[in-house]
Coordinates of C-alpha atoms in Angstrom, one line a residue:
M118 CA 4.4 143.3 84.2
S119 CA 0.7 143.6 83.9
G120 CA -1.9 146.1 85.4
C121 CA -4.1 148.7 84.4
V122 CA -3.2 152.4 84.8
S123 CA -4.7 155.8 84.5
S124 CA -7.5 155.9 81.4
S125 CA -6.2 159.5 80.6
G126 CA -2.6 157.9 79.9
P127 CA 0.5 159.9 79.5
A128 CA 0.0 162.9 77.0
Q129 CA 3.6 164.4 76.0
V130 CA 4.9 162.6 72.6
N131 CA 8.5 162.4 72.2
A132 CA 9.2 162.2 68.5
N133 CA 12.8 160.7 69.1
L134 CA 11.5 157.4 70.7
P135 CA 11.0 154.5 68.8
T136 CA 7.6 153.4 67.6
V137 CA 6.6 149.7 67.9
Q138 CA 5.8 148.5 64.1
S139 CA 5.3 144.7 64.7
L140 CA 2.7 143.5 67.5
K141 CA 1.3 140.2 67.0
T142 CA -2.0 138.8 68.5
I143 CA -3.3 135.4 69.5
S144 CA -6.8 135.3 71.1
D145 CA -8.9 133.1 73.4
M146 CA -12.5 133.2 74.9
T147 CA -11.4 136.0 77.3
E148 CA -7.5 137.1 76.7
V149 CA -5.6 138.0 73.9
G150 CA -1.7 137.6 73.9
F151 CA 0.7 139.9 72.6
E152 CA 4.3 139.6 71.1
W153 CA 6.8 142.0 69.8
T154 CA 9.9 143.0 69.1
P155 CA 11.7 144.7 72.1
T156 CA 13.3 147.7 71.3
P157 CA 17.5 148.1 72.1
T158 CA 17.1 151.9 72.2
S159 CA 18.5 152.4 75.7
N160 CA 16.2 155.6 76.8
V161 CA 13.1 153.4 76.6
A162 CA 11.6 152.2 80.0
G163 CA 9.0 150.6 78.8
Y164 CA 5.5 150.0 77.1
Y165 CA 2.1 151.4 76.9
L166 CA -0.8 149.0 75.7
Y167 CA -3.6 151.0 74.7
R168 CA -7.3 149.3 73.7
S169 CA -10.4 150.5 72.0
N170 CA -13.8 148.9 71.2
P171 CA -17.1 150.7 70.3
N172 CA -18.6 149.5 73.6
E173 CA -15.9 151.1 76.1
N174 CA -14.7 154.9 76.5
N175 CA -16.8 156.0 73.9
G176 CA -14.5 154.1 71.4
K177 CA -11.2 155.9 72.1
M178 CA -7.9 154.2 73.1
K179 CA -7.2 153.8 76.9
V180 CA -4.3 152.8 78.6
V181 CA -4.7 149.2 80.0
A182 CA -1.0 147.9 80.8
D183 CA 2.1 149.5 81.8
I184 CA 4.8 147.0 80.9
K185 CA 7.8 148.1 82.7
D186 CA 10.8 146.8 81.0
R187 CA 12.0 147.5 77.4
F188 CA 13.6 144.2 77.2
A189 CA 9.6 142.3 77.5
S190 CA 8.3 141.0 74.4
H191 CA 4.8 139.2 75.6
Y192 CA 1.9 140.5 77.2
V193 CA -1.8 139.0 78.1
D194 CA -4.8 141.4 78.2
A195 CA -7.2 139.2 80.2
N196 CA -10.9 139.5 81.5
L197 CA -12.3 140.3 78.3
A198 CA -15.7 139.8 76.8
P199 CA -15.9 136.8 74.4
E200 CA -16.9 137.3 70.8
T201 CA -15.9 141.1 70.8
T202 CA -13.6 142.8 68.7
Y203 CA -11.0 145.3 70.1
S204 CA -8.3 147.4 68.5
Y205 CA -5.0 147.7 70.2
E206 CA -1.8 149.9 69.9
M207 CA 1.8 150.0 71.8
R208 CA 3.8 152.8 72.3
T209 CA 7.4 153.1 74.2
Y210 CA 8.1 155.7 77.0
N211 CA 11.1 156.9 78.8
E212 CA 12.0 157.5 82.4
S213 CA 9.8 161.0 82.1
K214 CA 6.8 159.0 80.9
Q215 CA 6.9 160.7 77.5
V216 CA 5.6 158.4 74.7
S217 CA 6.3 157.5 71.4
N218 CA 4.3 158.4 68.2
Q219 CA 1.6 156.1 67.4
G220 CA 2.7 152.7 65.7
I221 CA 1.0 150.0 64.3
V222 CA -2.8 149.8 65.4
V223 CA -4.0 146.0 65.4
S224 CA -7.4 144.3 65.8
A225 CA -7.9 141.1 67.8
T226 CA -11.2 139.4 68.0
T227 CA -12.2 137.2 71.2
K228 CA -13.5 133.6 70.5
P229 CA -16.9 132.6 71.6
L230 CA -17.3 130.6 74.9
M231 CA -16.7 127.0 74.8
D232 CA -20.2 124.8 74.7
S233 CA -21.1 123.2 77.9
V234 CA -21.2 119.5 78.7
P235 CA -22.5 117.7 75.3
F236 CA -24.9 115.1 77.5
V237 CA -26.5 116.0 81.1
R238 CA -29.6 114.3 82.7
A239 CA -31.3 114.4 86.1
L240 CA -32.8 111.6 87.4
T241 CA -36.2 111.8 88.6
N242 CA -38.7 110.0 91.5
L243 CA -35.6 109.5 94.1
P244 CA -36.6 109.9 97.5
E245 CA -35.2 113.5 99.0
R246 CA -32.3 113.8 96.4
V247 CA -32.2 114.5 92.7
K248 CA -28.8 113.0 90.9
L249 CA -27.2 114.7 88.3
I250 CA -25.0 112.8 85.2
W251 CA -23.2 114.2 82.5
R252 CA -20.5 113.5 80.0
P253 CA -17.1 114.8 80.7
H254 CA -16.3 117.6 78.4
P255 CA -13.4 116.8 75.9
D256 CA -11.6 120.1 76.4
L257 CA -8.5 119.3 78.5
R258 CA -8.6 123.0 79.8
T259 CA -11.9 121.9 81.7
A260 CA -11.1 122.3 85.7
S261 CA -14.5 121.9 87.0
Y262 CA -18.3 121.8 86.7
V263 CA -20.8 124.5 88.2
I264 CA -24.0 123.5 88.9
E265 CA -27.1 125.8 88.8
K266 CA -30.6 125.2 90.2
A267 CA -34.1 126.9 89.9
D268 CA -37.4 126.1 91.1
I269 CA -39.1 124.6 88.0
N270 CA -41.5 127.5 87.2
K271 CA -39.0 130.4 88.2
E272 CA -35.8 131.8 86.7
N273 CA -34.3 132.3 90.0
W274 CA -31.0 130.5 89.2
R275 CA -28.3 129.9 91.9
Q276 CA -25.0 128.2 92.3
I277 CA -25.2 125.2 94.3
A278 CA -22.3 123.5 93.7
E279 CA -18.9 123.1 91.8
V280 CA -17.5 119.8 90.9
K281 CA -13.9 119.5 90.6
G282 CA -11.9 117.6 88.0
R283 CA -12.6 117.3 84.3
L284 CA -13.6 113.5 84.6
N285 CA -16.2 113.8 87.4
A286 CA -19.3 113.3 86.2
E287 CA -22.0 113.3 88.8
Y288 CA -23.7 115.5 91.5
I289 CA -26.5 114.5 94.1
D290 CA -28.6 117.5 95.4
D291 CA -29.7 116.4 98.6
D292 CA -31.3 120.0 99.5
V293 CA -34.4 119.2 98.1
K294 CA -38.0 118.9 99.3
S295 CA -40.3 115.6 98.8
G296 CA -42.6 115.8 95.8
K297 CA -41.0 119.1 94.5
S298 CA -39.9 119.8 91.0
Y299 CA -36.6 121.5 90.2
K300 CA -34.7 122.2 87.2
Y301 CA -30.7 122.5 86.7
R302 CA -27.9 123.3 84.1
V303 CA -24.6 122.9 84.0
F304 CA -21.4 124.9 83.3
V305 CA -17.9 124.2 82.5
K306 CA -15.0 126.3 84.2
T307 CA -11.8 126.1 82.8
T308 CA -8.3 126.3 84.4
S309 CA -8.0 130.1 83.6
G310 CA -11.5 130.4 85.3
T311 CA -13.4 131.0 82.3
I312 CA -17.1 130.1 82.0
S313 CA -18.8 128.3 79.3
K314 CA -22.1 128.4 78.0
P315 CA -24.9 126.7 79.7
S316 CA -25.9 123.3 79.2
E317 CA -29.3 122.2 78.2
I318 CA -31.7 122.8 81.2
V319 CA -32.9 119.4 82.7
D320 CA -35.7 118.7 85.3
S321 CA -36.5 116.5 88.0
T322 CA -39.2 115.7 90.6
T323 CA -38.3 114.2 93.8
K324 CA -40.4 111.2 95.0
Q325 CA -43.6 112.1 97.0
L326 CA -43.9 111.1 100.8
P327 CA -45.7 107.9 101.5
S328 CA -49.4 108.3 102.2
E329 CA -50.2 109.0 105.6
V330 CA -51.7 106.0 107.8
V331 CA -55.7 106.1 108.2
N332 CA -57.8 104.8 110.5
A333 CA -55.0 104.4 113.4
Q334 CA -56.8 102.7 116.7
A335 CA -55.4 101.7 119.9
T336 CA -57.3 99.5 122.5
Q337 CA -58.0 100.7 125.6
N338 CA -58.5 97.8 127.9
A339 CA -55.8 95.1 126.9
P340 CA -53.9 93.9 129.9
K341 CA -50.0 95.4 130.1
K342 CA -50.5 96.0 126.4
I343 CA -51.8 98.4 123.8
I344 CA -52.9 96.8 120.5
L345 CA -52.4 99.4 117.1
T346 CA -54.2 98.7 114.2
W347 CA -54.6 100.7 111.1
D348 CA -55.5 100.5 107.3
S349 CA -52.4 99.2 105.3
V350 CA -51.1 101.3 103.0
A351 CA -51.2 100.7 99.3
S352 CA -47.6 101.3 97.9
D353 CA -45.5 98.7 95.6
D354 CA -42.3 100.4 97.3
F355 CA -43.5 100.5 100.8
A356 CA -41.1 99.2 103.2
Y357 CA -42.3 99.4 107.1
Y358 CA -44.2 101.7 109.5
K359 CA -42.2 103.9 112.1
I360 CA -44.4 104.0 115.3
Y361 CA -43.8 107.1 117.8
S362 CA -45.0 107.2 121.3
A363 CA -45.3 109.8 124.1
S364 CA -46.2 109.1 127.8
S365 CA -48.3 112.4 127.5
K366 CA -49.3 115.0 125.0
F367 CA -47.2 117.4 126.9
M368 CA -44.1 115.4 126.4
P369 CA -42.3 114.7 123.0
Y370 CA -42.7 111.8 120.7
T371 CA -40.0 108.9 120.7
Y372 CA -39.1 106.3 118.2
P373 CA -38.7 103.1 120.6
L374 CA -38.9 100.3 117.7
K375 CA -36.8 100.0 115.2
P376 CA -37.5 99.4 111.8
R377 CA -37.0 95.6 111.6
Q378 CA -39.2 95.1 114.6
I379 CA -42.2 96.4 112.4
A380 CA -41.2 94.9 109.2
T381 CA -44.1 93.9 107.5
R382 CA -47.6 95.5 106.5
I383 CA -50.2 95.6 109.4
S384 CA -54.0 95.8 108.4

């Protein structure tokens, strides 16, 4: 029943066709719904819905839907701009695509986009990740949350995830670098696919890499063993050292020792 037709629309008027004098509307953020009384006239084949607003088609009426059944009484005009006023009229047409005279013209204003989540926070100083948490949106039309990310001093926003389900309230970003700052914002996506206003922007800095080991030394003449020594790393959350070795400088390094084998600081 829905669909756009030629913007030029039908031109020939048949004054004998009934006009639509009652056209009720109900608006949402990006949609306008219509209700009218279907015509009992048998020579009517359907209805054309015309639309105009000052920002399109020079403000002239344009055919935006061909409703191909005279018994139809409802239609939804979708993909509209929020907070925008549109003018509409509906005309009947016959099998020859002749149209009725102009009927009633009505105005409808779409609603503003909904606000995003009421609370969002980014946890900071996590190793190689940023965790976002937010409060679930109270609107039951919420289908998912769209997460966008940008570098801290740039506006290079890009979508990194869509978290499905109104009650889901966290996302962990592991596509980050250590010691780098990022900023995030959250959008709400409704069941009809409408995207909300952005949330407040929150930022986070990932945990720095551990300090490098300095003053590392290896014995040259110990029998059947090599003793390694280095300066202790001064860090409150330091856990263990990982030692890699290679049989020659042309060979790749391997990690032969498990963490529990070197679980204490050596100085």
